[in-house]
Coordinates of C-alpha atoms in Angstrom, one line a residue:
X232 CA -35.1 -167.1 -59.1
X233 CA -38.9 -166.5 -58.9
X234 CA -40.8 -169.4 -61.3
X235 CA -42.6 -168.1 -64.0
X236 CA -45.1 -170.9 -64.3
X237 CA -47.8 -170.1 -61.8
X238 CA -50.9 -172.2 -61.5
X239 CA -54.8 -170.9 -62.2
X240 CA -55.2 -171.2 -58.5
X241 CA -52.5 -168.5 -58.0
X242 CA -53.9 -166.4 -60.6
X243 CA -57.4 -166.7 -58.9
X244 CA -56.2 -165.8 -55.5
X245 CA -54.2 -162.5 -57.0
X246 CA -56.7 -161.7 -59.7
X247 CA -57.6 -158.5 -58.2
X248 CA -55.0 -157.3 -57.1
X249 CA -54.4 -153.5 -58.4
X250 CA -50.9 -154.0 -59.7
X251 CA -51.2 -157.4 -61.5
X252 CA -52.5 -157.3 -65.4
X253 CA -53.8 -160.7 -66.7
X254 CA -52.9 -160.7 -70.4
X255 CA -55.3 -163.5 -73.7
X256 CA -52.7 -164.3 -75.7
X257 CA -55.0 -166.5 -77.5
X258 CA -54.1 -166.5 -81.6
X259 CA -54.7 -169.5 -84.3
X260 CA -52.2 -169.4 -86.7
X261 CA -53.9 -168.9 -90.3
X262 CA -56.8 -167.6 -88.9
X263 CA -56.0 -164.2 -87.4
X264 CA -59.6 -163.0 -85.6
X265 CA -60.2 -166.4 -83.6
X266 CA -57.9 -165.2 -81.2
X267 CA -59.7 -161.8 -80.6
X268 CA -63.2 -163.6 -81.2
X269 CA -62.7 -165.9 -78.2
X270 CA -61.6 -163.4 -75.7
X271 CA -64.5 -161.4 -76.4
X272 CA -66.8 -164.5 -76.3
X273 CA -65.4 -165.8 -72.6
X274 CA -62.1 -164.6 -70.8
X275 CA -61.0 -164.0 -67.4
X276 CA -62.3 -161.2 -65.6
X277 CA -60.0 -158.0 -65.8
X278 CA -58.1 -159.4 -68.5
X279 CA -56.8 -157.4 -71.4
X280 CA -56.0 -158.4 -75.0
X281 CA -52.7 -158.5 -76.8
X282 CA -53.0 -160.4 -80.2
X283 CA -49.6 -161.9 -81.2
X284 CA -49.6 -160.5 -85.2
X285 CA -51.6 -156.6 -84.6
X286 CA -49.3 -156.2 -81.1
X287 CA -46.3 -158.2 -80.5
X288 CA -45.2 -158.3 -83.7
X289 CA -43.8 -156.0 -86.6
X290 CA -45.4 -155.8 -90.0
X291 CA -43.8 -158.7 -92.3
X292 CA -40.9 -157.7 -94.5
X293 CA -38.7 -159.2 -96.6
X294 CA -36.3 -160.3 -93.7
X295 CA -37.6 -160.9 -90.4
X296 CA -39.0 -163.3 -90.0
X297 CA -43.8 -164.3 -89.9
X298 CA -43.3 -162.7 -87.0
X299 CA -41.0 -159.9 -86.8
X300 CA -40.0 -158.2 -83.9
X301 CA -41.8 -155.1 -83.0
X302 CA -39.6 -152.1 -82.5
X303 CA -39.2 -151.5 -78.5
X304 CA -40.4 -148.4 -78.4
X305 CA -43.7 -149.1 -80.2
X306 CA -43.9 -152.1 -78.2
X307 CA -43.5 -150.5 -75.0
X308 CA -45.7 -148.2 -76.2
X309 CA -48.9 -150.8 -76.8
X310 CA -48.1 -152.5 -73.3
X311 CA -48.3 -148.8 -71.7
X312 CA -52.0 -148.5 -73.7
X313 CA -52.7 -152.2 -72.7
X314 CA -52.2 -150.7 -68.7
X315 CA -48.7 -152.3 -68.3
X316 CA -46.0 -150.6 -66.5
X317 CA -42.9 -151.4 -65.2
X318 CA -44.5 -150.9 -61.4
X319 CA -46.8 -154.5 -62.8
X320 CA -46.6 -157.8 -62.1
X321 CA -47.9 -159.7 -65.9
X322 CA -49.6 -163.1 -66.1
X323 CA -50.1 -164.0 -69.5
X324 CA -52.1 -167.3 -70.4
X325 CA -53.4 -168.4 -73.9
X326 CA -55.0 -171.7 -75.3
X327 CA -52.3 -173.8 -77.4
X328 CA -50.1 -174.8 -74.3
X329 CA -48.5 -171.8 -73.1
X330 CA -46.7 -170.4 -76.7
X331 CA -48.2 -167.4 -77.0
X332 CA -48.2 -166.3 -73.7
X333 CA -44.7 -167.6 -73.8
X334 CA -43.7 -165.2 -76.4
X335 CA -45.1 -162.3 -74.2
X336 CA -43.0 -163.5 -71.4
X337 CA -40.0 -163.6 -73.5
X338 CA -41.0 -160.0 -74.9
X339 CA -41.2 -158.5 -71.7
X340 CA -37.3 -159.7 -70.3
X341 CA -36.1 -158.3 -73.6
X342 CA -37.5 -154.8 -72.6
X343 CA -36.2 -155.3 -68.9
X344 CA -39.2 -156.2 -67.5
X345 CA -38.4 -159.4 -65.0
X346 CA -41.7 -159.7 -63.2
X347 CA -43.5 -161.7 -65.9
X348 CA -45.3 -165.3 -65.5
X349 CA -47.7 -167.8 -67.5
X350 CA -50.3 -169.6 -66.0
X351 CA -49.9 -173.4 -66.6
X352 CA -52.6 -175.7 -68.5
X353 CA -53.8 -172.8 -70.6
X354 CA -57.5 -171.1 -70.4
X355 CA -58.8 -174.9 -70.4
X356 CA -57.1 -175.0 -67.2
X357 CA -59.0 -172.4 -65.7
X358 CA -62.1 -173.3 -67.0
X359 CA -62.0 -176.9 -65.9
X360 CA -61.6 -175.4 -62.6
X361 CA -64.7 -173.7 -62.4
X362 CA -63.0 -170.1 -62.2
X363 CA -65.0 -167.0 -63.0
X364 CA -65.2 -166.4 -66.6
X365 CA -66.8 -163.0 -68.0
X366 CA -67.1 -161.3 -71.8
X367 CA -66.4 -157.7 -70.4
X368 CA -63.8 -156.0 -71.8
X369 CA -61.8 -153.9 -69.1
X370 CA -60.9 -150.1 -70.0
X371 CA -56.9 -150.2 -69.2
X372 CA -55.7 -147.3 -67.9
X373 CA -52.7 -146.6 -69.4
X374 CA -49.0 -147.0 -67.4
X375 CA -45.5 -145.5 -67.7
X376 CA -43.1 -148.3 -69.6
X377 CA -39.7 -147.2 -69.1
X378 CA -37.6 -149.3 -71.4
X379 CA -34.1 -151.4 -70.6
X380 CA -33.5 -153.3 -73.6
X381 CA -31.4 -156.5 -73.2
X382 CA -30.0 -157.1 -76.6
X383 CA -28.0 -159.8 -75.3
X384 CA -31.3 -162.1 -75.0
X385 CA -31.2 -161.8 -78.9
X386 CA -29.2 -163.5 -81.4
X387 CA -29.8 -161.9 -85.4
X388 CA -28.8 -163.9 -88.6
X389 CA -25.4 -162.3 -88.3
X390 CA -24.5 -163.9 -85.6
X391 CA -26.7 -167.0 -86.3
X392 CA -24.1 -167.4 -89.9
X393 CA -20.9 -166.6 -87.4
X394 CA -22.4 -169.6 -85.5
X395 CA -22.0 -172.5 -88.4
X396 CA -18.9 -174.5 -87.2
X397 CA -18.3 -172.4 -84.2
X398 CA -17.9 -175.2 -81.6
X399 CA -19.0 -172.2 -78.5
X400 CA -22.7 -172.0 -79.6
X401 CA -25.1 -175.1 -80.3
X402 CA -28.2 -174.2 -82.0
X403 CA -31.7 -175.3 -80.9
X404 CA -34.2 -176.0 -83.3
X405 CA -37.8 -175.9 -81.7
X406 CA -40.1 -177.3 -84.7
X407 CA -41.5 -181.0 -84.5
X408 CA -39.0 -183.7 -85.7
X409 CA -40.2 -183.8 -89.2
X410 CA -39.8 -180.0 -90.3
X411 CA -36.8 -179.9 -88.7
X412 CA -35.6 -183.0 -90.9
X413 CA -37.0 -181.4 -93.7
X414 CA -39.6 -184.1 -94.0
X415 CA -42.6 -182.0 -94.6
X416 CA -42.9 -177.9 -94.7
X417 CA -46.5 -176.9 -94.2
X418 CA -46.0 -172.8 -93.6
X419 CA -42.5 -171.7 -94.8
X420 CA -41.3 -172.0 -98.3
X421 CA -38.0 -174.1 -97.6
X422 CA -37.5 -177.3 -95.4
X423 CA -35.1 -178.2 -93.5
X424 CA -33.4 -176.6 -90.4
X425 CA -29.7 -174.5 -90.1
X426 CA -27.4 -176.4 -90.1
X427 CA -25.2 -178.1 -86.9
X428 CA -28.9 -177.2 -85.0
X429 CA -30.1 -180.2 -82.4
X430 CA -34.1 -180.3 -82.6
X431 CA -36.1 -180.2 -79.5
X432 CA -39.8 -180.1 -80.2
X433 CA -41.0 -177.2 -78.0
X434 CA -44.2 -179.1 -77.2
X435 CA -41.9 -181.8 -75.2
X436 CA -41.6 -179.3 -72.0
X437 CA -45.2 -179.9 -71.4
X438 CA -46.5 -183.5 -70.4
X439 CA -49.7 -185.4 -71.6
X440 CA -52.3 -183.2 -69.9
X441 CA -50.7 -180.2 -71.6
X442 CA -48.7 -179.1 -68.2
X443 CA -45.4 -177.8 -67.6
X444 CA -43.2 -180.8 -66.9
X445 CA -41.6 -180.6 -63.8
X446 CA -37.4 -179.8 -63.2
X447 CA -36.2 -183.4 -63.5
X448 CA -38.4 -184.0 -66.6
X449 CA -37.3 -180.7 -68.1
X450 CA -33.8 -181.7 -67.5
X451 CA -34.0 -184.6 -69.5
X452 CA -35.4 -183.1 -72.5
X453 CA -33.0 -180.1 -72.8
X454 CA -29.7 -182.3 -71.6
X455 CA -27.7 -181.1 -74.6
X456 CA -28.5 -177.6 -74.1
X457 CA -27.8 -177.3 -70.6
X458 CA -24.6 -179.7 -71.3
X459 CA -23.7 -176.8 -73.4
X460 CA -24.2 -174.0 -71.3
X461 CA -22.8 -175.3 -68.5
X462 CA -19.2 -176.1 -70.4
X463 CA -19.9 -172.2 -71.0
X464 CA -21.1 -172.3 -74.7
X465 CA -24.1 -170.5 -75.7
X466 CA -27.1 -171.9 -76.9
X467 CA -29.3 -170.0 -79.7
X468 CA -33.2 -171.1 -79.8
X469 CA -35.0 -171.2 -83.1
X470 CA -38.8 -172.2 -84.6
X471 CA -40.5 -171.2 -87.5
X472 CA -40.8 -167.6 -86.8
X473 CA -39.6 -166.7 -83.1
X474 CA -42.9 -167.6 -81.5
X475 CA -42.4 -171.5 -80.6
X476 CA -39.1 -171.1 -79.5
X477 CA -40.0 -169.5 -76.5
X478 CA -41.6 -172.1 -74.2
X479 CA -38.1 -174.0 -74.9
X480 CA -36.3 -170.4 -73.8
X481 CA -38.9 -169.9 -71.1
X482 CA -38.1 -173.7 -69.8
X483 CA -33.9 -173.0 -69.9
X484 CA -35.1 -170.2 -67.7
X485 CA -36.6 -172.1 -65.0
X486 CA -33.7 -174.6 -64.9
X487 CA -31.6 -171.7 -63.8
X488 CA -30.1 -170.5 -67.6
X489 CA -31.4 -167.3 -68.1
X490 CA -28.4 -166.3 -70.9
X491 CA -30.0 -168.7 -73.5
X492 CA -30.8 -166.4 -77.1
X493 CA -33.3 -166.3 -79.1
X494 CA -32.8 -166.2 -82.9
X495 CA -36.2 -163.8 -83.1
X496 CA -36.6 -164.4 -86.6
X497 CA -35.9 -167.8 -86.9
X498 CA -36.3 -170.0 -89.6
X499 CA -38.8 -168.0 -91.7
X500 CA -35.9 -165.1 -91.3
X501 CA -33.0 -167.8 -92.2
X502 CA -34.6 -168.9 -95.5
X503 CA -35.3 -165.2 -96.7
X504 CA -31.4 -165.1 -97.3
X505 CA -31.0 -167.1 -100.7
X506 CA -27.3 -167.7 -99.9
X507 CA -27.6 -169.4 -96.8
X508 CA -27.4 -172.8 -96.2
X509 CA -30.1 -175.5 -95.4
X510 CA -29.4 -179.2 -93.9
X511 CA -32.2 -181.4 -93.9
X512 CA -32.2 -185.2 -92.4
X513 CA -30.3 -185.7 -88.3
X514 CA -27.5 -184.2 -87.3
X515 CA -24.8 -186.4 -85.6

């Protein structure tokens, strides 16, 4: 299995290649134009734009999640505008520690497109190493996208409620310790987390400079998850709104689980249901 984490060097040395697309998935949450703002101001040459709310996500509805997943065709759609096809290789990169460009990845294995990577250490990465930078925007050609959806990558709230006391699938809650304890809730209207979920921060797969921790260090952090898989369980990954979740999916990937599902609209989806239930505090 290919690693998905590739470093700036690697991106530098294939930058021009004709069938590799470098995706900004730079986005600040609450303020929706400092993502586009900052590619136009200084990106890496040839990239292409994708911002997480106008193009990898639906509209917000009732249900679904912040961040609601866009249709597949409409999605594969904007990637054919954007100059993706399935004849690309993707490197995605953004500026808060890979979670953006994580949900891309992610994205692009649930349309059956495998040949997908994030650079590590973010756009500061590259910058700190001197790397071409440029404000021209490239004119993407547009691609063929043929899609193969993989709906088994995705878990829904149906299957999420079929999980509570069902001793074959742990839940994985992605959010920092204290929203998942229901400490503090600073974006969704309810705190807590579902309950029977074990919390693992996202942010713990990356070490103190911000890169991706290596396999041993990974192991460590996800031991009840892979525990879990490897007895043959699944494992269902959750955030806030399916964006955070991914680095910990993206991680279970690279330590050779690629069966791990993503609850896409999370906990901003599981609170839209008045009937269902909360748990706040540990679980044993």
């Amino acid at each position: 299995m290919t690693d998905p984490i590739v470093t700036p060097k690697w991106v530098l040395a294939r930058m021009y290649e004709p069938d590799l697309v470098i995706v900004d998935c730079r986005f600040t949450l609450g303020r929706p134009d400092a993502g586009r703002e900052a590619y136009a101001a200084s990106h890496i040459p040839g990239a292409v734009f994708l911002d997480l709310e106008a193009d990898l996500s639906a509209p917000v509805r009732e249900h679904g999640g912040r961040h609601p997943l866009p249709a597949p065709e409409q999605l594969a759609a904007r990637l054919s505008r954007a100059g993706i096809g399935n004849a690309h290789r993707v490197v995605a990169y953004d500026d808060q520690g890979g979670m953006y460009a994580a949900r891309l990845w992610w994205l692009l294995r649930w349309l059956g497109h495998d040949d997908v990577y994030v650079m590590d250490g973010e756009f500061a990465a590259w910058q700190a190493g001197g790397f071409p930078v440029t404000d021209a925007q490239r004119t993407a050609v547009p691609a063929a996208f043929v899609l193969n959806v993989r709906d088994e990558l995705i878990a829904d709230v149906d299957q999420v409620r079929r999980a509570l006391g069902d001793p074959g699938v742990l839940l994985v809650d992605s959010r920092e310790a204290s929203r998942y304890a229901g400490v503090q809730e600073p974006i969704d209207a309810k705190a807590g987390h579902i309950p029977g979920a074990v919390n693992r921060f996202w942010k713990d797969v990356l070490d103190d400079q911000g890169r991706w921790k290596a396999e041993a260090a990974l192991r460590e952090q996800l031991t009840p998850v892979i525990r879990a898989l490897d007895d043959g369980r699944d494992a269902v990954v959750y955030c806030g709104s399916g964006v955070s979740a991914c680095p910990n999916v993206l991680a279970l990937y690279r330590l050779g689980y690629p069966q791990a599902k993503l609850y896409a609209g999370s906990w901003s989806d599981w609170i839209s249901y008045e009937n269902n239930p909360i748990a706040k505090g540990e679980e044993r």
